[in-house]
């Protein structure tokens, strides 16, 4: 199995929902592939972090408050609308709406009143509304903190990402990424080659990966009736990606070539900006921790701090994974044994004839032994039925003989 297929199965492997055959293949691949083992360890570390989080306990007045709200909003909406209170409010709203429509039609018909003047008045009202909204201090600014009259006796945890102008920093970080960044692309290549000596080419590809500053993640050679076949997976620095592919293609006849590139630039820098935002949020929570006086306030801040730190660790793990995947590119090479052309004579097929003949003799002998064993098992299985049939036939035959004998007498 390829590394991409194994990585998709790592999560169900940790959950223990894979079938035995698939689980065995994953474990066999993990024994030979260090890259997939690192990915499994990263997922396991993230899972351990999630398991280590403390369970949140609801406030003491949670149940009573929930009960009051359920009692208050327990009736369906159509039954609440039928009550006298809602009927009165609905009738009043309908009367006001009709009055506004009638008044508007009368104003439009008045002489000297143009639609431009009405539009100007509406525009002036809209500008005044916008100005009143702009005048309000924004959450996270100095004006807001000055007007909020902070109470030291009651610590309030601000919404996520809104501490001390954190949201503005996040937006500013995203804008900076658009202006100046290094592109992050996960490159993968799949090659199929026909070669004369699969073992020699497999070794040569491994040495090529080492010279380029990379390494082998998976390598196998199989010998079947149709011929030998091999599979090699290497990871090389991205700047050597094209050069290594060119050298590999020179080792045999290229039958297929497929190169893909996944652009993760936006995800990488968005995650990086998110980490910066969370670290600032962590600093703000530490300041709140120093100012907290009651045990209840300390517990609230500590729970929020644990959540923020866990999210930072998970995002930093994702950044490391993206960095590994973009710094080192993956090349999958499938090797097939080159067939001898019809216009050439080759002794390659004669090599190992004795060994292949011995293996064929052993396979045939094992097949015969297996058939004989199955026949013995089948006979043993059917033996009780055969005995029962013989007993029934003997009883019928004996009864017939007795009947004929009595008839003659």
Tab-separated table of C-alpha atoms in Angstrom:
chain	number	residue	atom	x	y	z
A	1	UNK	CA	0.000	0.000	0.000
A	2	UNK	CA	1.144	3.567	-0.698
A	3	UNK	CA	1.903	6.117	1.995
A	4	UNK	CA	-1.159	8.229	1.067
A	5	UNK	CA	-3.452	5.213	1.535
A	6	UNK	CA	-1.809	4.327	4.844
A	7	UNK	CA	-2.150	7.927	6.146
A	8	UNK	CA	-5.898	7.857	5.385
A	9	UNK	CA	-6.197	4.674	7.478
A	10	UNK	CA	-4.230	5.958	10.503
A	11	UNK	CA	-7.255	7.560	12.207
A	12	UNK	CA	-9.475	4.432	11.972
A	13	UNK	CA	-6.401	2.389	12.985
A	14	UNK	CA	-6.123	4.388	16.225
A	15	UNK	CA	-9.898	4.034	16.769
A	16	UNK	CA	-9.622	0.243	16.359
A	17	UNK	CA	-12.298	-0.048	13.647
A	18	UNK	CA	-10.173	-1.543	10.854
A	19	UNK	CA	-10.624	-5.109	9.679
A	20	UNK	CA	-7.942	-7.605	10.676
A	21	UNK	CA	-6.514	-7.881	7.160
A	22	UNK	CA	-6.319	-4.107	6.657
A	23	UNK	CA	-4.913	-3.637	10.169
A	24	UNK	CA	-2.161	-6.178	9.441
A	25	UNK	CA	-1.217	-4.360	6.225
A	26	UNK	CA	-1.046	-1.024	8.067
A	27	UNK	CA	1.157	-2.487	10.815
A	28	UNK	CA	3.437	-4.134	8.257
A	29	UNK	CA	3.810	-0.829	6.394
A	30	UNK	CA	4.544	1.067	9.627
A	31	UNK	CA	7.426	-1.295	10.395
A	32	UNK	CA	9.242	-0.241	7.205
A	33	UNK	CA	8.111	3.406	6.765
A	34	UNK	CA	9.540	5.943	9.195
A	35	UNK	CA	7.530	8.795	7.672
A	36	UNK	CA	4.190	7.106	8.353
A	37	UNK	CA	5.349	6.199	11.852
A	38	UNK	CA	6.032	9.890	12.532
A	39	UNK	CA	2.543	10.745	11.278
A	40	UNK	CA	1.044	8.050	13.547
A	41	UNK	CA	2.999	9.391	16.538
A	42	UNK	CA	1.767	12.925	15.774
A	43	UNK	CA	-1.862	11.749	15.665
A	44	UNK	CA	-1.355	9.755	18.870
A	45	UNK	CA	0.109	12.827	20.612
A	46	UNK	CA	-2.883	14.935	19.534
A	47	UNK	CA	-5.248	12.226	20.785
A	48	UNK	CA	-3.453	12.104	24.138
A	49	UNK	CA	-3.792	15.886	24.480
A	50	UNK	CA	-7.549	15.676	23.859
A	51	UNK	CA	-7.895	12.857	26.398
A	52	UNK	CA	-5.968	14.861	28.998
A	53	UNK	CA	-8.378	17.814	28.910
A	54	UNK	CA	-10.449	18.302	32.046
A	55	UNK	CA	-14.211	17.927	31.824
A	56	UNK	CA	-16.056	21.204	32.238
A	57	UNK	CA	-18.544	21.346	35.100
A	58	UNK	CA	-21.658	23.511	34.616
A	59	UNK	CA	-22.340	26.384	37.039
A	60	UNK	CA	-24.329	25.690	40.203
A	61	UNK	CA	-27.421	27.519	38.916
A	62	UNK	CA	-27.394	25.809	35.514
A	63	UNK	CA	-30.212	23.329	36.203
A	64	UNK	CA	-32.554	25.810	37.822
A	65	UNK	CA	-31.969	28.350	35.048
A	66	UNK	CA	-32.534	25.716	32.366
A	67	UNK	CA	-35.766	24.613	34.027
A	68	UNK	CA	-37.067	28.191	34.105
A	69	UNK	CA	-36.274	28.659	30.412
A	70	UNK	CA	-37.948	25.356	29.507
A	71	UNK	CA	-41.062	26.360	31.430
A	72	UNK	CA	-41.030	29.768	29.779
A	73	UNK	CA	-40.561	28.512	26.205
A	74	UNK	CA	-42.176	25.106	26.594
A	75	UNK	CA	-45.244	25.770	24.427
A	76	UNK	CA	-45.002	25.512	20.617
A	77	UNK	CA	-44.758	28.795	18.754
A	78	UNK	CA	-48.201	28.441	17.147
A	79	UNK	CA	-49.837	28.018	20.578
A	80	UNK	CA	-47.926	30.977	22.028
A	81	UNK	CA	-49.097	33.109	19.099
A	82	UNK	CA	-52.693	32.247	19.965
A	83	UNK	CA	-52.466	33.705	23.471
A	84	UNK	CA	-54.089	37.021	24.344
A	85	UNK	CA	-50.731	38.738	24.925
A	86	UNK	CA	-49.340	37.879	21.506
A	87	UNK	CA	-52.683	38.643	19.841
A	88	UNK	CA	-52.678	42.145	21.330
A	89	UNK	CA	-49.099	42.831	20.221
A	90	UNK	CA	-49.827	41.471	16.728
A	91	UNK	CA	-52.924	43.632	16.334
A	92	UNK	CA	-50.997	46.729	17.433
A	93	UNK	CA	-48.154	45.994	14.984
A	94	UNK	CA	-50.621	45.483	12.125
A	95	UNK	CA	-52.358	48.787	12.918
A	96	UNK	CA	-49.031	50.672	12.971
A	97	UNK	CA	-47.985	49.076	9.675
A	98	UNK	CA	-51.245	50.044	7.936
A	99	UNK	CA	-51.000	53.579	9.323
A	100	UNK	CA	-47.459	53.976	7.964
A	101	UNK	CA	-48.535	52.814	4.505
A	102	UNK	CA	-51.480	55.255	4.405
A	103	UNK	CA	-49.339	58.141	5.692
A	104	UNK	CA	-46.628	57.435	3.143
A	105	UNK	CA	-49.060	57.456	0.240
A	106	UNK	CA	-50.559	60.780	1.422
A	107	UNK	CA	-47.129	62.412	1.770
A	108	UNK	CA	-46.113	61.408	-1.739
A	109	UNK	CA	-49.291	62.963	-3.160
A	110	UNK	CA	-48.770	66.328	-1.376
A	111	UNK	CA	-47.873	69.194	-3.763
A	112	UNK	CA	-44.281	70.465	-3.546
A	113	UNK	CA	-42.885	67.229	-2.121
A	114	UNK	CA	-40.600	65.408	-4.567
A	115	UNK	CA	-39.112	61.947	-4.393
A	116	UNK	CA	-35.617	63.500	-4.330
A	117	UNK	CA	-36.386	65.355	-1.092
A	118	UNK	CA	-37.751	62.176	0.476
A	119	UNK	CA	-34.665	60.278	-0.632
A	120	UNK	CA	-32.420	62.977	0.837
A	121	UNK	CA	-34.207	62.722	4.178
A	122	UNK	CA	-33.803	58.967	4.252
A	123	UNK	CA	-30.144	59.283	3.331
A	124	UNK	CA	-29.621	61.806	6.150
A	125	UNK	CA	-31.241	59.417	8.640
A	126	UNK	CA	-29.046	56.578	7.400
A	127	UNK	CA	-25.882	58.712	7.769
A	128	UNK	CA	-26.862	59.671	11.331
A	129	UNK	CA	-27.403	55.990	12.177
A	130	UNK	CA	-23.991	55.022	10.775
A	131	UNK	CA	-22.315	57.893	12.643
A	132	UNK	CA	-23.878	56.750	15.921
A	133	UNK	CA	-22.591	53.233	15.295
A	134	UNK	CA	-19.076	54.451	14.480
A	135	UNK	CA	-18.983	56.555	17.632
A	136	UNK	CA	-19.338	53.463	19.803
A	137	UNK	CA	-15.984	52.138	21.030
A	138	UNK	CA	-14.873	48.860	19.482
A	139	UNK	CA	-14.307	45.788	21.617
A	140	UNK	CA	-10.616	45.351	22.456
A	141	UNK	CA	-9.643	49.058	22.071
A	142	UNK	CA	-8.439	51.461	24.765
A	143	UNK	CA	-11.689	53.466	24.605
A	144	UNK	CA	-13.731	50.346	25.176
A	145	UNK	CA	-11.659	49.255	28.164
A	146	UNK	CA	-11.885	52.770	29.639
A	147	UNK	CA	-15.661	52.876	29.314
A	148	UNK	CA	-16.239	49.320	30.476
A	149	UNK	CA	-15.410	50.073	34.162
A	150	UNK	CA	-13.645	46.805	34.892
A	151	UNK	CA	-14.788	45.086	38.081
A	152	UNK	CA	-11.993	43.272	39.901
A	153	UNK	CA	-14.403	41.184	41.939
A	154	UNK	CA	-15.858	39.347	38.899
A	155	UNK	CA	-13.527	38.040	36.174
A	156	UNK	CA	-15.276	37.692	32.794
A	157	UNK	CA	-13.627	35.566	30.096
A	158	UNK	CA	-13.804	37.483	26.767
A	159	UNK	CA	-14.951	35.660	23.621
A	160	UNK	CA	-12.400	33.562	21.784
A	161	UNK	CA	-10.002	35.603	19.686
A	162	UNK	CA	-11.286	38.979	20.971
A	163	UNK	CA	-8.796	39.714	23.767
A	164	UNK	CA	-6.863	42.998	23.578
A	165	UNK	CA	-7.365	43.562	19.860
A	166	UNK	CA	-6.514	39.986	18.904
A	167	UNK	CA	-9.101	39.930	16.119
A	168	UNK	CA	-7.478	42.949	14.495
A	169	UNK	CA	-4.081	41.242	14.669
A	170	UNK	CA	-5.508	38.185	12.949
A	171	UNK	CA	-6.953	40.237	10.082
A	172	UNK	CA	-3.728	42.217	9.770
A	173	UNK	CA	-1.712	38.960	9.689
A	174	UNK	CA	-3.853	37.615	6.848
A	175	UNK	CA	-3.303	40.819	4.850
A	176	UNK	CA	0.467	40.558	5.384
A	177	UNK	CA	0.413	37.010	3.997
A	178	UNK	CA	-1.119	38.256	0.757
A	179	UNK	CA	1.711	40.767	0.312
A	180	UNK	CA	4.777	38.717	1.258
A	181	UNK	CA	5.021	34.924	1.658
A	182	UNK	CA	6.868	31.848	0.459
A	183	UNK	CA	4.732	29.474	-1.566
A	184	UNK	CA	4.075	26.099	0.074
A	185	UNK	CA	3.331	23.234	-2.333
A	186	UNK	CA	3.196	19.483	-1.598
A	187	UNK	CA	4.670	17.806	-4.689
A	188	UNK	CA	4.156	14.122	-5.500
A	189	UNK	CA	5.273	12.093	-8.526
A	190	UNK	CA	4.293	8.601	-9.693
A	191	UNK	CA	6.507	6.878	-12.279
A	192	UNK	CA	6.270	3.464	-13.946
A	193	UNK	CA	9.482	2.118	-15.516
A	194	UNK	CA	10.385	-1.010	-17.444
A	195	UNK	CA	13.932	-2.118	-16.560
A	196	UNK	CA	16.142	-5.151	-17.176
A	197	UNK	CA	17.320	-5.670	-13.594
A	198	UNK	CA	14.752	-4.595	-10.988
A	199	UNK	CA	16.982	-5.237	-7.972
A	200	UNK	CA	19.860	-3.187	-9.392
A	201	UNK	CA	17.603	-0.262	-10.348
A	202	UNK	CA	15.922	-0.324	-6.927
A	203	UNK	CA	19.330	-0.063	-5.241
A	204	UNK	CA	20.376	2.714	-7.633
A	205	UNK	CA	17.234	4.739	-6.828
A	206	UNK	CA	17.944	4.407	-3.092
A	207	UNK	CA	21.517	5.664	-3.582
A	208	UNK	CA	20.216	8.538	-5.727
A	209	UNK	CA	17.845	9.595	-2.928
A	210	UNK	CA	20.737	9.632	-0.431
A	211	UNK	CA	22.927	11.718	-2.743
A	212	UNK	CA	20.090	14.223	-3.173
A	213	UNK	CA	19.719	14.595	0.599
A	214	UNK	CA	16.626	12.406	0.907
A	215	UNK	CA	15.770	8.899	2.028
A	216	UNK	CA	13.772	5.761	1.156
A	217	UNK	CA	10.387	5.316	2.848
A	218	UNK	CA	9.306	2.062	1.183
A	219	UNK	CA	10.973	-0.536	-1.042
A	220	UNK	CA	9.904	-4.014	-2.150
A	221	UNK	CA	10.702	-6.548	-4.892
A	222	UNK	CA	8.325	-9.402	-5.750
A	223	UNK	CA	8.830	-12.423	-7.985
A	224	UNK	CA	5.673	-13.811	-9.565
A	225	UNK	CA	4.822	-16.189	-12.398
A	226	UNK	CA	4.423	-13.291	-14.806
A	227	UNK	CA	7.856	-11.934	-13.833
A	228	UNK	CA	9.502	-9.688	-11.290
A	229	UNK	CA	8.063	-6.382	-10.127
A	230	UNK	CA	9.212	-3.793	-7.631
A	231	UNK	CA	8.083	-0.674	-5.832
A	232	UNK	CA	10.223	2.131	-4.380
A	233	UNK	CA	9.103	5.296	-2.571
A	234	UNK	CA	11.611	8.046	-1.813
A	235	UNK	CA	11.475	11.557	-0.372
A	236	UNK	CA	13.866	14.221	-1.640
A	237	UNK	CA	14.265	17.987	-1.043
A	238	UNK	CA	11.805	19.963	-3.128
A	239	UNK	CA	14.546	21.879	-4.944
A	240	UNK	CA	15.958	18.537	-6.210
A	241	UNK	CA	12.547	17.134	-7.191
A	242	UNK	CA	12.718	17.668	-10.970
A	243	UNK	CA	16.398	16.663	-11.235
A	244	UNK	CA	15.831	13.388	-9.381
A	245	UNK	CA	12.825	12.541	-11.571
A	246	UNK	CA	14.929	13.136	-14.678
A	247	UNK	CA	17.668	10.797	-13.430
A	248	UNK	CA	15.165	8.071	-12.529
A	249	UNK	CA	13.556	8.271	-15.965
A	250	UNK	CA	16.990	7.610	-17.489
A	251	UNK	CA	17.238	4.238	-15.714
A	252	UNK	CA	14.661	2.526	-17.940
A	253	UNK	CA	11.718	2.934	-20.284
A	254	UNK	CA	9.049	5.277	-18.921
A	255	UNK	CA	5.560	3.803	-19.242
A	256	UNK	CA	3.660	6.367	-17.171
A	257	UNK	CA	4.418	9.683	-15.487
A	258	UNK	CA	2.070	11.569	-13.158
A	259	UNK	CA	3.060	14.645	-11.118
A	260	UNK	CA	0.729	16.483	-8.729
A	261	UNK	CA	1.112	19.610	-6.626
A	262	UNK	CA	-1.134	20.599	-3.720
A	263	UNK	CA	-0.918	24.284	-2.811
A	264	UNK	CA	-1.181	24.657	0.986
A	265	UNK	CA	0.180	28.203	1.170
A	266	UNK	CA	-3.056	29.750	2.412
A	267	UNK	CA	-3.614	27.002	4.978
A	268	UNK	CA	-0.032	27.259	6.273
A	269	UNK	CA	-0.009	31.009	6.819
A	270	UNK	CA	-3.584	31.073	8.131
A	271	UNK	CA	-2.580	28.444	10.687
A	272	UNK	CA	0.560	30.418	11.520
A	273	UNK	CA	-1.506	33.563	12.063
A	274	UNK	CA	-3.951	31.609	14.207
A	275	UNK	CA	-1.053	30.434	16.407
A	276	UNK	CA	0.111	34.032	16.888
A	277	UNK	CA	-3.428	35.053	17.827
A	278	UNK	CA	-3.743	32.243	20.356
A	279	UNK	CA	-0.383	33.068	21.921
A	280	UNK	CA	-1.505	36.656	22.483
A	281	UNK	CA	-4.735	35.303	23.932
A	282	UNK	CA	-2.640	33.099	26.220
A	283	UNK	CA	-0.691	36.135	27.452
A	284	UNK	CA	-3.918	37.995	28.172
A	285	UNK	CA	-5.298	35.027	30.099
A	286	UNK	CA	-2.121	34.865	32.181
A	287	UNK	CA	-2.628	38.527	33.077
A	288	UNK	CA	-6.211	37.754	34.095
A	289	UNK	CA	-4.922	34.866	36.192
A	290	UNK	CA	-2.629	37.230	38.130
A	291	UNK	CA	-5.516	39.619	38.835
A	292	UNK	CA	-8.036	36.919	39.810
A	293	UNK	CA	-8.793	36.727	43.545
A	294	UNK	CA	-11.508	34.112	44.058
A	295	UNK	CA	-11.108	30.384	43.427
A	296	UNK	CA	-14.049	30.421	41.011
A	297	UNK	CA	-12.377	33.088	38.857
A	298	UNK	CA	-9.083	31.197	38.894
A	299	UNK	CA	-10.818	27.991	37.755
A	300	UNK	CA	-12.572	29.798	34.898
A	301	UNK	CA	-9.340	31.319	33.629
A	302	UNK	CA	-7.468	28.034	34.028
A	303	UNK	CA	-10.029	26.118	31.959
A	304	UNK	CA	-9.843	28.683	29.181
A	305	UNK	CA	-6.033	28.683	29.368
A	306	UNK	CA	-5.964	24.879	29.026
A	307	UNK	CA	-8.160	25.062	25.938
A	308	UNK	CA	-5.994	27.745	24.322
A	309	UNK	CA	-2.743	25.886	24.996
A	310	UNK	CA	-4.158	22.624	23.633
A	311	UNK	CA	-5.253	24.374	20.449
A	312	UNK	CA	-1.798	25.963	20.101
A	313	UNK	CA	-0.113	22.547	20.356
A	314	UNK	CA	-2.447	21.014	17.761
A	315	UNK	CA	-1.932	23.884	15.311
A	316	UNK	CA	1.844	23.803	15.794
A	317	UNK	CA	1.760	20.063	15.051
A	318	UNK	CA	-0.144	20.804	11.840
A	319	UNK	CA	2.467	23.425	10.880
A	320	UNK	CA	5.283	20.904	11.402
A	321	UNK	CA	3.471	18.367	9.224
A	322	UNK	CA	2.920	20.893	6.416
A	323	UNK	CA	6.565	21.983	6.635
A	324	UNK	CA	7.768	18.371	6.321
A	325	UNK	CA	5.481	17.697	3.371
A	326	UNK	CA	6.478	20.873	1.506
A	327	UNK	CA	10.204	20.751	2.261
A	328	UNK	CA	10.505	17.131	1.082
A	329	UNK	CA	8.723	15.863	-2.049
A	330	UNK	CA	7.569	12.263	-2.550
A	331	UNK	CA	8.352	10.090	-5.583
A	332	UNK	CA	6.664	6.697	-6.091
A	333	UNK	CA	8.401	4.427	-8.623
A	334	UNK	CA	6.854	1.194	-9.914
A	335	UNK	CA	9.374	-1.135	-11.588
A	336	UNK	CA	8.413	-3.805	-14.118
A	337	UNK	CA	10.611	-6.398	-15.745
A	338	UNK	CA	11.397	-5.543	-19.336
A	339	UNK	CA	10.117	-8.098	-21.833
A	340	UNK	CA	12.401	-9.462	-24.551
A	341	UNK	CA	11.512	-8.137	-28.041
A	342	UNK	CA	10.425	-10.645	-30.703
A	343	UNK	CA	13.417	-9.812	-32.913
A	344	UNK	CA	16.021	-10.543	-30.192
A	345	UNK	CA	17.269	-13.714	-28.493
A	346	UNK	CA	17.749	-13.494	-24.750
A	347	UNK	CA	18.852	-16.041	-22.144
A	348	UNK	CA	17.166	-14.123	-19.354
A	349	UNK	CA	14.143	-16.455	-19.330
A	350	UNK	CA	16.429	-19.495	-18.962
A	351	UNK	CA	17.955	-18.191	-15.749
A	352	UNK	CA	16.615	-20.014	-12.704
A	353	UNK	CA	14.759	-22.687	-14.717
A	354	UNK	CA	15.742	-25.416	-12.259
A	355	UNK	CA	14.555	-23.410	-9.279
A	356	UNK	CA	11.258	-22.563	-10.953
A	357	UNK	CA	10.724	-26.215	-11.961
A	358	UNK	CA	11.346	-27.361	-8.383
A	359	UNK	CA	8.897	-24.758	-7.073
A	360	UNK	CA	6.299	-25.889	-9.627
A	361	UNK	CA	6.734	-29.545	-8.600
A	362	UNK	CA	6.315	-28.611	-4.934
A	363	UNK	CA	3.213	-26.507	-5.671
A	364	UNK	CA	1.585	-29.357	-7.636
A	365	UNK	CA	2.406	-31.925	-4.929
A	366	UNK	CA	0.951	-29.657	-2.257
A	367	UNK	CA	-2.190	-29.184	-4.355
A	368	UNK	CA	-2.646	-32.986	-4.714
A	369	UNK	CA	-2.160	-33.490	-0.971
A	370	UNK	CA	-4.679	-30.738	-0.301
A	371	UNK	CA	-7.277	-32.370	-2.601
A	372	UNK	CA	-6.774	-35.768	-0.930
A	373	UNK	CA	-7.147	-34.160	2.471
A	374	UNK	CA	-10.367	-32.445	1.423
A	375	UNK	CA	-11.708	-35.772	0.142
A	376	UNK	CA	-10.970	-37.458	3.494
A	377	UNK	CA	-12.631	-34.588	5.352
A	378	UNK	CA	-15.673	-34.794	3.063
A	379	UNK	CA	-15.945	-38.536	3.571
A	380	UNK	CA	-15.761	-38.128	7.340
A	381	UNK	CA	-18.427	-35.423	7.208
A	382	UNK	CA	-20.806	-37.547	5.097
A	383	UNK	CA	-20.174	-40.800	7.003
A	384	UNK	CA	-23.056	-40.364	9.542
A	385	UNK	CA	-25.477	-39.708	6.696
A	386	UNK	CA	-24.237	-42.783	4.799
A	387	UNK	CA	-24.653	-44.961	7.915
A	388	UNK	CA	-28.217	-43.689	8.377
A	389	UNK	CA	-29.038	-44.400	4.733
A	390	UNK	CA	-27.608	-47.929	5.048
A	391	UNK	CA	-29.728	-48.597	8.146
A	392	UNK	CA	-32.897	-47.382	6.419
A	393	UNK	CA	-32.148	-49.460	3.306
A	394	UNK	CA	-31.419	-52.548	5.459
A	395	UNK	CA	-34.711	-52.153	7.345
A	396	UNK	CA	-36.689	-51.749	4.130
A	397	UNK	CA	-34.928	-54.687	2.456
A	398	UNK	CA	-35.390	-56.929	5.518
A	399	UNK	CA	-39.064	-56.003	5.749
A	400	UNK	CA	-39.538	-56.826	2.068
A	401	UNK	CA	-37.926	-60.246	2.491
A	402	UNK	CA	-40.141	-61.042	5.498
A	403	UNK	CA	-43.232	-59.884	3.601
A	404	UNK	CA	-42.455	-62.069	0.579
A	405	UNK	CA	-41.727	-65.083	2.808
A	406	UNK	CA	-45.028	-64.734	4.681
A	407	UNK	CA	-46.879	-64.305	1.421
A	408	UNK	CA	-45.555	-67.621	0.063
A	409	UNK	CA	-46.590	-69.461	3.224
